[in-house]
Coordinates of C-alpha atoms and ligand atoms in Angstrom, one line a residue:
M30 CA 39.7 -17.4 -197.7
A31 CA 36.7 -16.8 -199.8
T32 CA 33.1 -17.5 -198.5
A33 CA 30.2 -18.1 -200.6
L34 CA 26.8 -18.3 -199.4
C35 CA 24.1 -20.5 -201.3
P36 CA 20.6 -19.6 -199.8
G37 CA 17.5 -21.0 -200.6
S38 CA 14.1 -22.8 -199.4
F39 CA 15.4 -26.3 -200.4
D40 CA 12.1 -27.8 -199.8
P41 CA 13.3 -30.2 -201.0
V42 CA 16.9 -30.1 -202.3
T43 CA 17.0 -31.4 -205.7
N44 CA 19.7 -32.4 -208.1
G45 CA 19.7 -29.1 -209.7
H46 CA 20.7 -27.5 -206.3
L47 CA 23.4 -30.0 -205.6
D48 CA 25.0 -29.5 -208.9
I49 CA 25.1 -25.7 -208.1
I50 CA 26.4 -26.4 -204.5
E51 CA 29.3 -28.9 -205.9
R52 CA 30.3 -26.5 -208.6
T53 CA 30.4 -23.5 -205.9
A54 CA 32.4 -25.7 -203.6
R55 CA 35.1 -26.2 -206.4
L56 CA 35.2 -22.3 -206.8
F57 CA 35.3 -21.2 -203.2
D58 CA 37.3 -22.2 -200.0
D59 CA 34.1 -22.1 -197.8
V60 CA 30.4 -22.7 -198.8
I61 CA 27.6 -22.0 -196.5
V62 CA 24.4 -23.2 -197.5
A63 CA 21.6 -21.3 -195.8
V64 CA 18.0 -22.6 -195.4
I65 CA 15.6 -19.9 -194.9
R66 CA 13.4 -20.7 -191.9
N67 CA 10.1 -19.6 -193.3
P68 CA 9.8 -19.8 -197.0
Q69 CA 7.1 -17.4 -198.0
K70 CA 6.2 -18.8 -201.5
T71 CA 4.4 -21.9 -200.0
Q72 CA 3.6 -23.9 -197.0
S73 CA 6.7 -25.7 -196.7
L74 CA 6.4 -29.7 -197.1
F75 CA 9.5 -30.3 -195.0
D76 CA 10.2 -28.6 -191.8
L77 CA 13.4 -26.7 -191.3
G78 CA 15.1 -29.5 -189.6
E79 CA 14.3 -32.0 -192.3
R80 CA 15.5 -29.6 -195.0
Q81 CA 18.9 -29.1 -193.3
E82 CA 19.1 -32.9 -192.5
M83 CA 18.5 -34.0 -196.1
L84 CA 21.3 -31.3 -197.2
R85 CA 23.7 -32.6 -194.8
E86 CA 23.2 -36.0 -196.2
V87 CA 23.7 -35.0 -199.8
T88 CA 26.7 -32.6 -199.3
A89 CA 28.7 -35.0 -196.7
H90 CA 31.3 -35.7 -199.4
L91 CA 31.9 -32.0 -199.7
G92 CA 34.6 -31.1 -197.1
N93 CA 34.0 -27.2 -197.5
V94 CA 30.3 -27.0 -197.3
R95 CA 28.3 -26.6 -194.1
I96 CA 24.8 -26.3 -193.5
D97 CA 22.9 -23.6 -191.4
F98 CA 19.6 -21.6 -191.6
F99 CA 18.6 -17.9 -191.4
T100 CA 15.7 -15.7 -190.9
G101 CA 15.2 -12.1 -191.8
L102 CA 17.3 -10.5 -194.4
L103 CA 19.7 -12.6 -196.2
V104 CA 22.4 -9.8 -196.4
D105 CA 22.1 -9.6 -192.6
Y106 CA 23.2 -13.2 -192.2
A107 CA 25.8 -12.8 -194.9
K108 CA 27.6 -9.9 -193.0
E109 CA 27.4 -11.7 -189.7
H110 CA 29.0 -14.8 -191.3
G111 CA 31.6 -13.1 -193.3
A112 CA 30.3 -14.3 -196.6
H113 CA 32.2 -12.6 -199.7
A114 CA 29.6 -13.6 -202.4
I115 CA 26.2 -14.8 -202.8
V116 CA 25.8 -17.8 -205.2
K117 CA 22.4 -18.5 -207.2
G118 CA 21.8 -20.8 -209.9
L119 CA 20.1 -19.5 -212.9
R120 CA 17.9 -22.0 -214.8
A121 CA 16.2 -19.8 -217.7
V122 CA 15.4 -16.3 -218.5
S123 CA 12.3 -16.5 -216.6
D124 CA 14.4 -16.5 -213.6
F125 CA 16.6 -13.9 -214.5
D126 CA 14.3 -10.6 -213.8
Y127 CA 13.6 -11.5 -210.1
E128 CA 17.1 -12.7 -209.5
L129 CA 18.7 -9.6 -210.9
Q130 CA 16.4 -7.3 -208.7
M131 CA 17.4 -9.5 -205.8
A132 CA 20.7 -9.2 -206.5
Q133 CA 20.8 -5.5 -207.1
M134 CA 18.8 -4.9 -203.8
N135 CA 21.3 -7.1 -201.9
Q136 CA 24.4 -5.4 -203.5
R137 CA 22.7 -2.1 -202.4
L138 CA 22.0 -3.3 -198.8
S139 CA 25.3 -4.7 -198.2
G140 CA 27.9 -4.4 -200.7
I141 CA 27.9 -8.0 -201.3
D142 CA 27.8 -9.4 -204.9
T143 CA 25.7 -12.1 -206.3
F144 CA 27.2 -14.5 -208.6
F145 CA 25.0 -16.6 -211.0
V146 CA 25.9 -20.0 -212.0
S147 CA 24.2 -21.4 -215.2
T148 CA 22.4 -24.5 -214.4
S149 CA 23.3 -27.7 -216.0
P150 CA 21.0 -28.2 -219.1
Q151 CA 19.6 -31.4 -217.8
Y152 CA 18.3 -29.6 -214.6
S153 CA 16.9 -26.6 -216.3
F154 CA 13.2 -27.8 -215.9
L155 CA 13.8 -28.8 -212.3
S156 CA 12.3 -26.9 -209.5
S157 CA 11.4 -28.0 -205.8
S158 CA 7.6 -26.9 -206.3
L159 CA 7.1 -29.2 -209.4
V160 CA 9.1 -32.1 -207.5
R161 CA 6.6 -31.8 -204.6
E162 CA 3.6 -31.7 -207.0
V163 CA 4.7 -34.6 -208.9
A164 CA 5.5 -36.6 -206.0
R165 CA 2.3 -35.7 -204.2
F166 CA 0.4 -37.4 -207.1
G167 CA 2.7 -40.4 -207.2
G168 CA 4.9 -39.5 -210.2
D169 CA 8.6 -40.8 -210.1
V170 CA 11.0 -38.2 -209.0
S171 CA 14.0 -40.4 -208.3
S172 CA 16.0 -39.1 -211.3
M173 CA 15.4 -35.7 -210.0
V174 CA 16.3 -35.7 -206.5
P175 CA 19.0 -37.4 -204.4
R176 CA 18.1 -40.9 -203.2
T177 CA 17.3 -39.8 -199.6
V178 CA 15.1 -37.2 -200.6
A179 CA 13.1 -39.6 -203.0
E180 CA 13.1 -41.8 -200.2
R181 CA 11.5 -39.5 -197.8
L182 CA 8.9 -38.2 -200.5
A183 CA 7.8 -41.8 -201.2
K184 CA 7.3 -42.3 -197.5
M185 CA 5.4 -39.2 -197.1
F186 CA 3.2 -39.8 -200.2
T187 CA 2.6 -43.5 -200.3
P188 CA -0.8 -44.4 -198.8
S189 CA -0.6 -46.6 -195.8
A190 CA -1.7 -50.3 -196.3
P191 CA -5.3 -50.8 -195.3
K192 CA -5.6 -52.3 -191.9
E193 CA -6.9 -55.9 -191.6
S194 CA -10.1 -56.3 -190.1
Ligands
PNS27 O1 14.9 -21.2 -202.9 P1 14.4 -20.0 -203.2 O2 12.8 -19.9 -202.3 O3 14.3 -19.3 -204.5 O4 15.0 -18.8 -202.2 C1 14.8 -17.5 -202.0 C2 15.6 -17.0 -201.0 C3 15.4 -17.4 -199.6 C4 17.0 -16.9 -201.3 C5 15.1 -15.3 -201.0 O5 13.7 -15.4 -200.9 C6 15.8 -14.5 -199.8 O6 16.9 -14.3 -199.9 N1 14.9 -14.4 -198.6 C7 15.5 -13.7 -197.5 C8 14.7 -12.4 -197.3 C9 15.6 -11.2 -197.8 O7 16.6 -11.1 -197.6 N2 14.7 -10.5 -198.8 C10 15.3 -9.5 -199.5 C11 15.8 -9.9 -201.0 S1 16.2 -8.7 -201.9

């Protein structure tokens, strides 16, 4: 029984993330998608509960995928939950330096290896931060995120109708 761990901020989950999760679910018996509680990079747009809820909705068709969260070191969570591998998507060379460094650090700390899955080309430009920015200024992200995410973003950024006087 091989368990893979797909960690991330998922703020919000994109079609690129979902592609990696689906492909990981075909390769491993059990997949844990673990959402970091406090992403350091940004003030998060969606809170932890919302990020997990969206992930549950969009992975509902995958019977061997479960959603959880973690705080602290990823490798501590990985060891506690018996993960055999960490799986990450790689979009471009620009991802590689940092991802390699993290993979080597995680390997040194825990002995757990990281496996990189190449992002499908149609998603290689996609990131949660760009989706947030485009959605914030009213751009159409409906082809880049699952429908539930697009709806939540639209709700969040659609100006409310002016009140009648
Ligand atoms: O989706 P992201 O923001 O690229 O995910 C990055 C994440 C959460 C996987 C990474 O920052 C992480 O593992 N953080 C946990 C803290 C940790 O273990 N740091 C040491 C990494 S070598």
